[in-house]
XYZ file of C-alpha atoms in Angstrom:
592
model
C 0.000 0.000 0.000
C 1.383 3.170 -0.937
C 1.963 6.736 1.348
C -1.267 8.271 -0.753
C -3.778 5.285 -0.746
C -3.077 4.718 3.700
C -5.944 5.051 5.872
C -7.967 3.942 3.157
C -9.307 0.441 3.745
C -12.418 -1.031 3.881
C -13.568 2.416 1.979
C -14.166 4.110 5.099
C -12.580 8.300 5.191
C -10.390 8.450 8.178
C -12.265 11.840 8.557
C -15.263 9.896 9.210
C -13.580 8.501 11.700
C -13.700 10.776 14.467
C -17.169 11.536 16.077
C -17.837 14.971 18.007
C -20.064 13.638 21.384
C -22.262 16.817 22.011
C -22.447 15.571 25.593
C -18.379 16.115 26.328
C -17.662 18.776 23.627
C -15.229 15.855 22.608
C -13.993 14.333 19.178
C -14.213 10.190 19.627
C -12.344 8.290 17.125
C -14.895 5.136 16.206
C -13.547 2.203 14.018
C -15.538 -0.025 12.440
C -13.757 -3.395 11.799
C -17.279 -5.681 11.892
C -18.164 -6.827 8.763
C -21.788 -6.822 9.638
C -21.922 -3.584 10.778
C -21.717 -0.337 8.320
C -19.721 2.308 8.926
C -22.348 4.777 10.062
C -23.391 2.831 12.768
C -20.141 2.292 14.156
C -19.698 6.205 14.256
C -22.789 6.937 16.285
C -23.512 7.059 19.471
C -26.953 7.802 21.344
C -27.380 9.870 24.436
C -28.154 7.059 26.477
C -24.486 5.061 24.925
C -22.405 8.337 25.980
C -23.778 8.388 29.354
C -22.304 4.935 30.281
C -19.690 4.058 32.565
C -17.835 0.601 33.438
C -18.478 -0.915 36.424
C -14.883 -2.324 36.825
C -11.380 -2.330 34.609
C -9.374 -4.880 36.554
C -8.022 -7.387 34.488
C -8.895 -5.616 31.123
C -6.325 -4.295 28.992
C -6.197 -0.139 29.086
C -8.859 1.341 26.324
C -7.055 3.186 23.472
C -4.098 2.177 24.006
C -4.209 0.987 20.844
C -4.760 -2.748 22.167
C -7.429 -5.111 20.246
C -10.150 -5.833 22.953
C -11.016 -9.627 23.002
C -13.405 -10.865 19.747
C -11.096 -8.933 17.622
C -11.745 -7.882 14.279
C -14.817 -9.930 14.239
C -16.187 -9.371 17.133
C -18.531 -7.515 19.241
C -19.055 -3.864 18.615
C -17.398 -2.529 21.391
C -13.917 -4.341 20.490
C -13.928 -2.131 16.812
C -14.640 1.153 19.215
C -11.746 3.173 20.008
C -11.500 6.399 22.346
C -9.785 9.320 22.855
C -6.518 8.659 25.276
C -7.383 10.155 28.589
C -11.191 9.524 28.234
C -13.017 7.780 31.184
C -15.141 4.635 29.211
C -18.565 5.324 28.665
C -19.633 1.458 28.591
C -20.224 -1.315 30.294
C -17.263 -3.923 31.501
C -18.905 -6.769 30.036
C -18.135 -5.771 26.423
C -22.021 -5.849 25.315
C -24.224 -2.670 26.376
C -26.117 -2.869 29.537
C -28.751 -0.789 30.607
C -27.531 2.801 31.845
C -26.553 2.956 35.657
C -28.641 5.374 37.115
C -27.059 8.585 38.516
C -25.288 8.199 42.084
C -25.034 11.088 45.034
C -21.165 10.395 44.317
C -20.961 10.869 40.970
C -18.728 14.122 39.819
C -21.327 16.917 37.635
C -20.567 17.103 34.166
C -17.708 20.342 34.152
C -19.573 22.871 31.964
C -19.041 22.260 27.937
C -15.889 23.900 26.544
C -16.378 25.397 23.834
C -16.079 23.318 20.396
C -13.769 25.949 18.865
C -11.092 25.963 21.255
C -10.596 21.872 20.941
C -9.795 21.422 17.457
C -5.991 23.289 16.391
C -5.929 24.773 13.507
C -3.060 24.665 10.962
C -2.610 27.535 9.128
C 0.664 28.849 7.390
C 0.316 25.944 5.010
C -2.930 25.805 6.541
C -3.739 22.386 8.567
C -5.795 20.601 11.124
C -4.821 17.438 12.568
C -5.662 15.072 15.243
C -3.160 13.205 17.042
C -4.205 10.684 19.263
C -1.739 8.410 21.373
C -1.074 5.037 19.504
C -4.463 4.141 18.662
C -4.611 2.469 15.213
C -6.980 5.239 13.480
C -4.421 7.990 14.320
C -1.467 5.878 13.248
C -2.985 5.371 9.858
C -4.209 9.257 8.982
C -0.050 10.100 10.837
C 1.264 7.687 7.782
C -0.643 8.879 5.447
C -0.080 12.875 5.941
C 3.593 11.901 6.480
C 3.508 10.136 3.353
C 1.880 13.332 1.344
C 4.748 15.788 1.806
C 7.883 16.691 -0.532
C 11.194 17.959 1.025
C 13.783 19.598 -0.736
C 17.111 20.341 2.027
C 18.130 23.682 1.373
C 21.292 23.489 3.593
C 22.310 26.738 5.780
C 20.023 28.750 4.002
C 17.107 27.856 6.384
C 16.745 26.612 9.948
C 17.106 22.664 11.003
C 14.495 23.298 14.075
C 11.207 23.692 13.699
C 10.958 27.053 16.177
C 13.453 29.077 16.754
C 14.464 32.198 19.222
C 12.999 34.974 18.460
C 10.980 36.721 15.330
C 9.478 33.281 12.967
C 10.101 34.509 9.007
C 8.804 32.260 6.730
C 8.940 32.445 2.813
C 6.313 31.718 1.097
C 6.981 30.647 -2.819
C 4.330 30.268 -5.519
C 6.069 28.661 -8.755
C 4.618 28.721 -12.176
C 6.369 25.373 -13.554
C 4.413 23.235 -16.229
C 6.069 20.512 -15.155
C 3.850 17.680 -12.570
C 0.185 16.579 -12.622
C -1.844 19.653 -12.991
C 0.478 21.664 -13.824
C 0.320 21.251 -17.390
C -2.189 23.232 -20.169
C -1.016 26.680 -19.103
C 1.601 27.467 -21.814
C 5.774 27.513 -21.800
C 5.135 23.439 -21.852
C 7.584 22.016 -19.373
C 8.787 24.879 -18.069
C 10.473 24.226 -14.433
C 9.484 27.650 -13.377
C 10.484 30.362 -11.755
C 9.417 32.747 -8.485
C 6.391 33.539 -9.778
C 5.095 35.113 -5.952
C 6.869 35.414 -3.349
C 5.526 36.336 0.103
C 8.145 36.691 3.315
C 5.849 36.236 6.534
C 7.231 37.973 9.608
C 5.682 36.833 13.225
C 6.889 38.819 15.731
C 8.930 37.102 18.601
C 5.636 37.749 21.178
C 3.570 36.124 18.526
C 1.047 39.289 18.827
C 1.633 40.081 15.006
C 2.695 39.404 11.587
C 3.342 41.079 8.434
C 3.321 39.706 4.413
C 5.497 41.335 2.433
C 5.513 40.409 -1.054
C 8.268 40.770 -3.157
C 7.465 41.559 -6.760
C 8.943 38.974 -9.386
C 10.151 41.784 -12.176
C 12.160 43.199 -9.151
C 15.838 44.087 -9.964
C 18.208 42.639 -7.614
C 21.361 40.340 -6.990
C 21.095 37.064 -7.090
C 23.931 35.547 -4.880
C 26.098 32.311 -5.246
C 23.765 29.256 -3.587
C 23.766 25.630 -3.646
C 21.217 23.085 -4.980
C 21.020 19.915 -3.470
C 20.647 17.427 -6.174
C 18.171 13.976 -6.889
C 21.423 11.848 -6.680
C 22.376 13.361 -3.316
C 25.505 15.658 -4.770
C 25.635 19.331 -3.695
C 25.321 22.102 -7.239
C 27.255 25.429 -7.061
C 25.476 27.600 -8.993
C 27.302 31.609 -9.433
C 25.420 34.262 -8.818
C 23.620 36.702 -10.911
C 24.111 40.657 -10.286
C 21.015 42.480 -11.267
C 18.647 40.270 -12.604
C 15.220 39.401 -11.938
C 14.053 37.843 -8.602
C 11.699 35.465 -10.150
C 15.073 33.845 -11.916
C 15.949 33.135 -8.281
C 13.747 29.339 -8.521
C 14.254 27.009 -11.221
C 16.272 28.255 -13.650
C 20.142 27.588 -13.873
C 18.904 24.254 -11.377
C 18.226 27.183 -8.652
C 16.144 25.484 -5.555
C 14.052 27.312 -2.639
C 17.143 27.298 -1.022
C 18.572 29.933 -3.291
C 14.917 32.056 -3.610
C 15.656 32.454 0.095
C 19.199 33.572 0.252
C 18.137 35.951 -2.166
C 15.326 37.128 -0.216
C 18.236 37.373 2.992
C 20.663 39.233 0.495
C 18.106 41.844 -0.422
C 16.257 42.625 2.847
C 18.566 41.351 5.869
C 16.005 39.065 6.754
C 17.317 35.418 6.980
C 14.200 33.266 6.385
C 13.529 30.289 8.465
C 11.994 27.541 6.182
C 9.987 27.782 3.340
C 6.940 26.580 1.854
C 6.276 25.894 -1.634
C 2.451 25.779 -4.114
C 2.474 25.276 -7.962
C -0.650 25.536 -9.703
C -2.570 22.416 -8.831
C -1.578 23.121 -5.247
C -3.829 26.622 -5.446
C -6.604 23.875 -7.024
C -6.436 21.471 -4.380
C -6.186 23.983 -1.221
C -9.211 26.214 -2.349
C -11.660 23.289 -2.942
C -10.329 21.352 0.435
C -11.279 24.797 2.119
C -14.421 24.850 0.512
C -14.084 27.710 -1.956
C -12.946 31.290 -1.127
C -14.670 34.395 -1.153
C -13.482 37.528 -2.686
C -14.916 40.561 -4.009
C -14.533 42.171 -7.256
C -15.323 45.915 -7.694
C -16.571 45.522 -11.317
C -17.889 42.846 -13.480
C -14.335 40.387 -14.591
C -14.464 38.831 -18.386
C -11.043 38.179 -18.682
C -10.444 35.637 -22.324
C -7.094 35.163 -21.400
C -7.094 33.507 -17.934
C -10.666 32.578 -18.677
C -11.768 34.497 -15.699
C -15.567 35.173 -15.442
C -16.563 36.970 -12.419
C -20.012 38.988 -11.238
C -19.611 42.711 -9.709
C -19.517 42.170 -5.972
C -18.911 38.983 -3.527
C -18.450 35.201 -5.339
C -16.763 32.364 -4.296
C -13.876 30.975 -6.094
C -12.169 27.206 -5.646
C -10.227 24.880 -8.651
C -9.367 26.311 -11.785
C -11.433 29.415 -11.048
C -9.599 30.043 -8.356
C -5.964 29.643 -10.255
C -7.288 31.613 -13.137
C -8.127 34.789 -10.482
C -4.284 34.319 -9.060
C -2.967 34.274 -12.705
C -4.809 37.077 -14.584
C -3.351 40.599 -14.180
C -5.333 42.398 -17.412
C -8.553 42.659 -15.424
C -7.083 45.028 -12.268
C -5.354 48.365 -12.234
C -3.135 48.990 -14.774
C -3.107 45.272 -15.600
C 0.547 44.921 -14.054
C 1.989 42.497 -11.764
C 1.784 44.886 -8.600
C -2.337 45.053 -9.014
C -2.181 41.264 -9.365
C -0.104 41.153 -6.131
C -3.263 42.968 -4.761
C -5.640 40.680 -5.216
C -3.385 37.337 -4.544
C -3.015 39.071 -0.983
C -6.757 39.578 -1.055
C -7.242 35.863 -1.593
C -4.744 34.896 0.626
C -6.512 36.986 3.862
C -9.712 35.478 2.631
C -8.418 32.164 2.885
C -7.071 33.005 6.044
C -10.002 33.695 7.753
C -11.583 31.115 6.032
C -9.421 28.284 7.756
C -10.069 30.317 11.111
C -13.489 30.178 11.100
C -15.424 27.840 13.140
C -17.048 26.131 10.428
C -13.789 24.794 9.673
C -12.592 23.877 12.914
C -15.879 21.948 14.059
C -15.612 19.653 11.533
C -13.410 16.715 11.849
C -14.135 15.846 8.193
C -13.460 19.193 6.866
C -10.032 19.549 8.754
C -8.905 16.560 7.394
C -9.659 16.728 4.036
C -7.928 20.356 4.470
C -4.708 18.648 6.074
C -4.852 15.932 3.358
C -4.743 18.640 0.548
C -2.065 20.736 1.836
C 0.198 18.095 2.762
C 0.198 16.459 -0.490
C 0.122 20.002 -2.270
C 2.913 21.510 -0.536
C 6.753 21.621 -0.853
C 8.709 21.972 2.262
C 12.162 22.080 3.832
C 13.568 19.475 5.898
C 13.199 21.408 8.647
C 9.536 21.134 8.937
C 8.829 18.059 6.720
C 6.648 15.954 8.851
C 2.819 16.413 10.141
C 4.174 17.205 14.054
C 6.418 19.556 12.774
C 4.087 21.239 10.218
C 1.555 21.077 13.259
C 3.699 22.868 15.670
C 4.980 25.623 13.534
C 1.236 25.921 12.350
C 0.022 26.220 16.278
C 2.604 28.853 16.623
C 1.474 30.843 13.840
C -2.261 30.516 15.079
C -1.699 32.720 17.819
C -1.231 35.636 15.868
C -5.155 37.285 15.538
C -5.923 38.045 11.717
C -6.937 41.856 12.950
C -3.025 41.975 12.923
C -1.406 40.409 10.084
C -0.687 43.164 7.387
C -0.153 42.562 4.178
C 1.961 44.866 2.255
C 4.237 45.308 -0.890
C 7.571 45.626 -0.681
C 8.095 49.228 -1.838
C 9.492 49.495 -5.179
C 9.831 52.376 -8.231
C 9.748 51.970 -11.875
C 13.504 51.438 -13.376
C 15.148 54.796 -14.130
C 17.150 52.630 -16.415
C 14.519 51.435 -18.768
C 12.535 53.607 -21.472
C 10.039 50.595 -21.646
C 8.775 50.131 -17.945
C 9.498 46.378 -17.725
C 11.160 46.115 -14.348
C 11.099 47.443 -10.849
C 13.777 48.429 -8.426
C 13.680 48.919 -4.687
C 12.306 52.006 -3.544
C 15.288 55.050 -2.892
C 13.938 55.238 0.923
C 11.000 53.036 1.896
C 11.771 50.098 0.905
C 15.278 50.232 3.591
C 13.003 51.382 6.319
C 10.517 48.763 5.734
C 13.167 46.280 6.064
C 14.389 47.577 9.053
C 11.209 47.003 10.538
C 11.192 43.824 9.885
C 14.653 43.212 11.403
C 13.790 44.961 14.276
C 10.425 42.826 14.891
C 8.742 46.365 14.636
C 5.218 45.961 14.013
C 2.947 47.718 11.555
C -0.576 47.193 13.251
C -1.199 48.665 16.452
C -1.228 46.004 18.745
C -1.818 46.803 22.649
C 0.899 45.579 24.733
C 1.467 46.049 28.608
C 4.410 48.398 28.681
C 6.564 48.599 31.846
C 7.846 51.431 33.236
C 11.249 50.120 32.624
C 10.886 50.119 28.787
C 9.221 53.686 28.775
C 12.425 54.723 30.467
C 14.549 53.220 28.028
C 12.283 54.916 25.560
C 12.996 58.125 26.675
C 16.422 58.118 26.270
C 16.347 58.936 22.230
C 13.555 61.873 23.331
C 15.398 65.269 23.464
C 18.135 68.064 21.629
C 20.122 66.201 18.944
C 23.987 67.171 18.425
C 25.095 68.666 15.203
C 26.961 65.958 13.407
C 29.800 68.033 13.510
C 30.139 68.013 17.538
C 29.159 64.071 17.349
C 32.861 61.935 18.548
C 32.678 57.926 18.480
C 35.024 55.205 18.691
C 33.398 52.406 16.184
C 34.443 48.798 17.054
C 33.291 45.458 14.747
C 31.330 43.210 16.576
C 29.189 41.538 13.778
C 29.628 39.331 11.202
C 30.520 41.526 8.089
C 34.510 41.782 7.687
C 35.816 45.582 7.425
C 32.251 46.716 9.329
C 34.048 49.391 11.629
C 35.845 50.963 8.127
C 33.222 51.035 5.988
C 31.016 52.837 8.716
C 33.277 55.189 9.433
C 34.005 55.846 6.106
C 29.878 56.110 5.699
C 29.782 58.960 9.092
C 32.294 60.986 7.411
C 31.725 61.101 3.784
C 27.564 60.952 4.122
C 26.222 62.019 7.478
C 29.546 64.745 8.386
C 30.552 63.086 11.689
C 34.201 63.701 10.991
C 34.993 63.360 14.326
C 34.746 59.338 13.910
C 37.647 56.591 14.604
C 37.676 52.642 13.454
C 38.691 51.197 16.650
C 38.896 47.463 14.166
C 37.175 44.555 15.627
C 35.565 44.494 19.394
C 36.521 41.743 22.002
C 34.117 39.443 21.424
C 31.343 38.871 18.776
C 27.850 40.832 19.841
C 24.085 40.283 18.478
C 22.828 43.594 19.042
C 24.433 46.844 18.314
C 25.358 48.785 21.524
C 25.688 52.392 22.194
C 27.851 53.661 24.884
C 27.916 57.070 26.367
C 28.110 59.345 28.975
C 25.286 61.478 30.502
C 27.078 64.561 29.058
C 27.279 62.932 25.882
C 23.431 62.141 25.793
C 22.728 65.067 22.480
C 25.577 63.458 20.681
C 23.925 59.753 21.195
C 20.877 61.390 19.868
C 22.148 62.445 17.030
C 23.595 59.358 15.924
C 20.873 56.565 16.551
C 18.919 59.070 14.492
C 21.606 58.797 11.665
C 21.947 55.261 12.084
C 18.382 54.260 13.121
C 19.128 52.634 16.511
C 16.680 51.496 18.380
C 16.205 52.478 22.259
C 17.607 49.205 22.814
C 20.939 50.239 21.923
C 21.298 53.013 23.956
C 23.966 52.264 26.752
C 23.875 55.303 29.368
C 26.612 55.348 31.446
C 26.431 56.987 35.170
C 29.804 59.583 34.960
C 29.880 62.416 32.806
C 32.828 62.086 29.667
C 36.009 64.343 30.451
C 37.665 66.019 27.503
C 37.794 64.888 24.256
C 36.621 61.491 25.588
C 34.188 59.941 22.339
C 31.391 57.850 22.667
C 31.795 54.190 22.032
C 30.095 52.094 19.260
C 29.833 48.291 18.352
C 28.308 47.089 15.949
C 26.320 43.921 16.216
C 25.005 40.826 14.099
C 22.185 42.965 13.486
C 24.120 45.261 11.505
C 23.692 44.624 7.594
C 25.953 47.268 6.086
C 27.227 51.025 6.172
C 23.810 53.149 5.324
C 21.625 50.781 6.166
C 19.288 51.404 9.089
C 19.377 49.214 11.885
C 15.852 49.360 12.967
C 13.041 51.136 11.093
C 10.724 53.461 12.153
C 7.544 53.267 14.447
C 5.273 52.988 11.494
C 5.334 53.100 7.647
C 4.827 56.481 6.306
C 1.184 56.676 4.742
C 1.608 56.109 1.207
C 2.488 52.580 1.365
C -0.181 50.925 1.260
C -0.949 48.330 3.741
C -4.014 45.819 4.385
C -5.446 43.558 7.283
C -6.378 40.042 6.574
C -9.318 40.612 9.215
C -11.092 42.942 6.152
C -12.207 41.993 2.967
C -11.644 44.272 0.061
C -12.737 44.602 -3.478
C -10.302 43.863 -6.157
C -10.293 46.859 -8.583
């Protein structure tokens, strides 16, 4: 039997499987292995059934435990039903079913009903439920066959080997347009293997109160850097890099794997992501029918001949090829170029969101599965989180963060100066830095309400005040990050761009640092002002000493592993400025 047929036999959908009792607020998993019995009457349970308890357990093996109860396959009804691990037994000891005991003055009341929501997780991220129960047989089959579903690729150092880690989560997100696969095909550039078609780097913030998409346009100009691509017959590829070139070149071409999309992505923002997951386009088929369609909204009527997209002015709900078709088309939005078509895939994508959060997906056991089952076998992951547990836990993780505050955004780009025909984008001269700076930082861009202690207002404070002219501004500037010739090149960066002349490289600091420090004296406190504003310190930074400087005496700087280059700010600022445009994924727009 192979990993995509498991949990398959005697016809029966391991969804089916599991059974909510409305008298616990509980899913029960109920196998049917009688061959006179059908499968709907080995998943229900009356009233009366539920409210039954054993009289004794001595000498019987422990229920669920994934143990065959005596008559075996054959047998009586209660041998093919299985509960929940940690479940008092609802039946009789006998092994038939007795009459109902009638209520003692010892028995415990019923705790109050939980509510239904709360007891199923939710996987979202690559967006699945699951159920793991113990070692019971039921769980170990739908385990296999989820396990069996998913592709790996091992993307080496340019991702993270543990499912969680310290800190800020950033996952990359990669759609790929290859014609190559089942479903895949029909679409054009026959056996194409692709390229990085969207691109979306999710943020979570380190408190797991927020999140922010940022997608990265695929006619972006940027460096490509040197990467290697793990090959089928286990050898290692070194593929050069490519100075400005096209991001979406990044995947597929030249044998370039998610590994390389995402040391791009860390070359151009700072931001090293953590795994990624990959869709192609039967994976966009599969996850918007398992979900049950999507909605979205269209602000005019959409007749679009060459993505065969047919939509009604106002709400409709999308799933399959209709779906794919609204991701693909960019002639029916805007000025029909790939930044309005970013639009509405973030539009979908908070739709689906929401969708996957709602309780009429996480009440139903079949539903969640048949969600879980789609994603797994439509995603591509890194080894990192290429199992079901892992999936689940990273998923779990993500789930905290409330939909009111995930923003999705752009990353902030300008036409080419260098073109005459418009065909390419390049970072914007000043937003785009700032915005990743935020994300570096773990700076959010919703306002999310947070308990703030008086300790961190004080710290606050300290970059609140009269700011030194750079010309007054003395610092010693050590190395003690991970970029070679740091001190120099900042130094070089005070005196040529900001006029700090009075700045020294001090070479490399003691010891290796991950934050950037500042260090100064009260009297110094204008001058430390001046310079987090030049540099974009955060408060975080600021190291006020408790004796005044004497003299000439400069303020001391070291520069940290958060450091990503002379010019470049080391945290952003509180909030975007207002013309980039930002959305929730709590509200629905209309696609225009």
């Amino acid at each position: 039997m192979d990993a995509h047929s498991r949990g398959r036999a005697d016809d029966i959908d391991p969804a089916d499987q599991w059974v909510l009792n409305p008298h616990t607020g509980n899913y029960e998993l109920r196998l049917d292995h009688s061959a006179g019995e059908s499968s709907s009457s080995a998943r229900t349970a009356t009233a009366e059934e539920t409210g039954r308890r054993g009289e004794s357990r001595a000498g019987s093996p422990r229920e669920g435990s994934g143990r065959r109860a005596a008559g075996s396959r054959g047998g009586a009804t209660d041998a093919s039903r299985r509960e929940v691990p940690g479940q008092r037994s609802r039946r009789g000891s006998q092994g038939g079913r007795g009459a109902a005991e009638p209520p003692t003055a010892g028995r415990r009341k019923r705790k109050p009903q939980k509510s239904r929501k709360k007891k199923a997780l939710l996987w979202t991220g690559g967006v699945m439920a699951f159920v793991v129960v113990g070692t019971s047989i039921g769980a170990y089959l739908l385990y296999e066959r989820l396990n069996g579903n998913i592709d790996t690729i091992d993307v080496g150092d340019a991702g993270n080997k543990d499912v969680l880690s310290d800190g800020p989560m950033n996952i990359l997100i990669i759609g790929t347009d290859k014609r190559t696969g089942k479903g895949n095909e029909g679409y054009g550039d026959k056996g194409s293997e692709g390229h990085a078609d969207t691109t979306i780097l999710f943020h979570v913030s380190e408190d797991r109160t927020n999140a922010t998409a940022m997608s990265i346009p695929r006619d972006l100009k940027t460096d490509i850097p040197d990467c290697e691509s793990k090959q089928s017959d286990g050898s290692t590829k070194e593929i050069p890099g490519t100075p400005g070139t096209r991001f979406n070149v990044s995947l597929g071409q030249e044998g370039r794997d998610p590994g390389c999309t995402m040391k791009t992505v860390e070359t151009l923002t700072g931001v090293k992501p953590d795994h990624f997951m990959m869709v192609d386009f039967n994976a966009v088929k599969e996850l918007s029918t398992a979900v049950g369609g999507v909605k979205v909204c269209m602000a005019k009527p959409v007749d679009d001949p060459k993505s065969h997209l047919k939509l009604p002015q106002g709400e409709s709900e999308v799933q399959g090829e209709m779906a794919l078709a609204l991701l693909r088309t960019r002639h029916s939005f805007g000025n029909e170029s790939d930044l309005d078509r970013i639009k509405v895939q973030q539009q979908f994508l908070a739709s689906m969101i929401r969708e996957m959060k709602s309780s009429d997906t996480l009440t139903n056991p079949k539903k969640l599965f048949t969600l879980a089952d789609a994603a797994t076998n439509a995603l591509t992951v890194d080894t990192g989180i290429g199992s079901p547990k892992k999936l689940m836990t990273l998923a779990q993780e993500i789930g905290k963060v409330d939909t009111k505050n995930i923003t999705f955004l752009t990353m902030p780009v300008v036409d080419n100066p260098a073109e005459k025909i418009k065909a390419t984008v390049v970072p914007h001269p000043t937003h785009a830095d700032q915005l990743f700076a935020m994300l570096r930082s773990d700076t959010s861009l919703t306002e999310v309400k947070k308990k703030e202690k008086a300790a961190k207002s004080k710290q606050a404070a300290l970059l609140k005040g009269p700011k030194a002219d750079p010309a007054d501004v003395r610092v010693d500037v050590l190395n003690g990050g991970e970029i070679s010739g740091a001190a120099g090149a900042t130094v070089t960066w005070l005196q040529n761009e900001q006029g700090v002349l009075k700045s020294t490289n001090k070479a490399n600091a003691p010891e290796k640092i991950k934050k950037t420090t500042l260090a100064y004296a009260p009297n110094q406190a204008d001058q430390a002002r001046a310079l987090a504003e030049m540099m974009g310190l955060p408060a975080t930074a600021m190291k006020k000493g408790t004796a005044d400087a004497e003299g000439l005496e400069a303020m001391v700087l070291t520069l940290g592993a958060d450091f990503k280059g002379a010019g470049q700010l080391i945290t952003g600022p509180a909030k975007m400025p207002d013309d980039v445009e930002k959305a929730s994924a709590d509200k629905a727009e209309c696609a225009k």
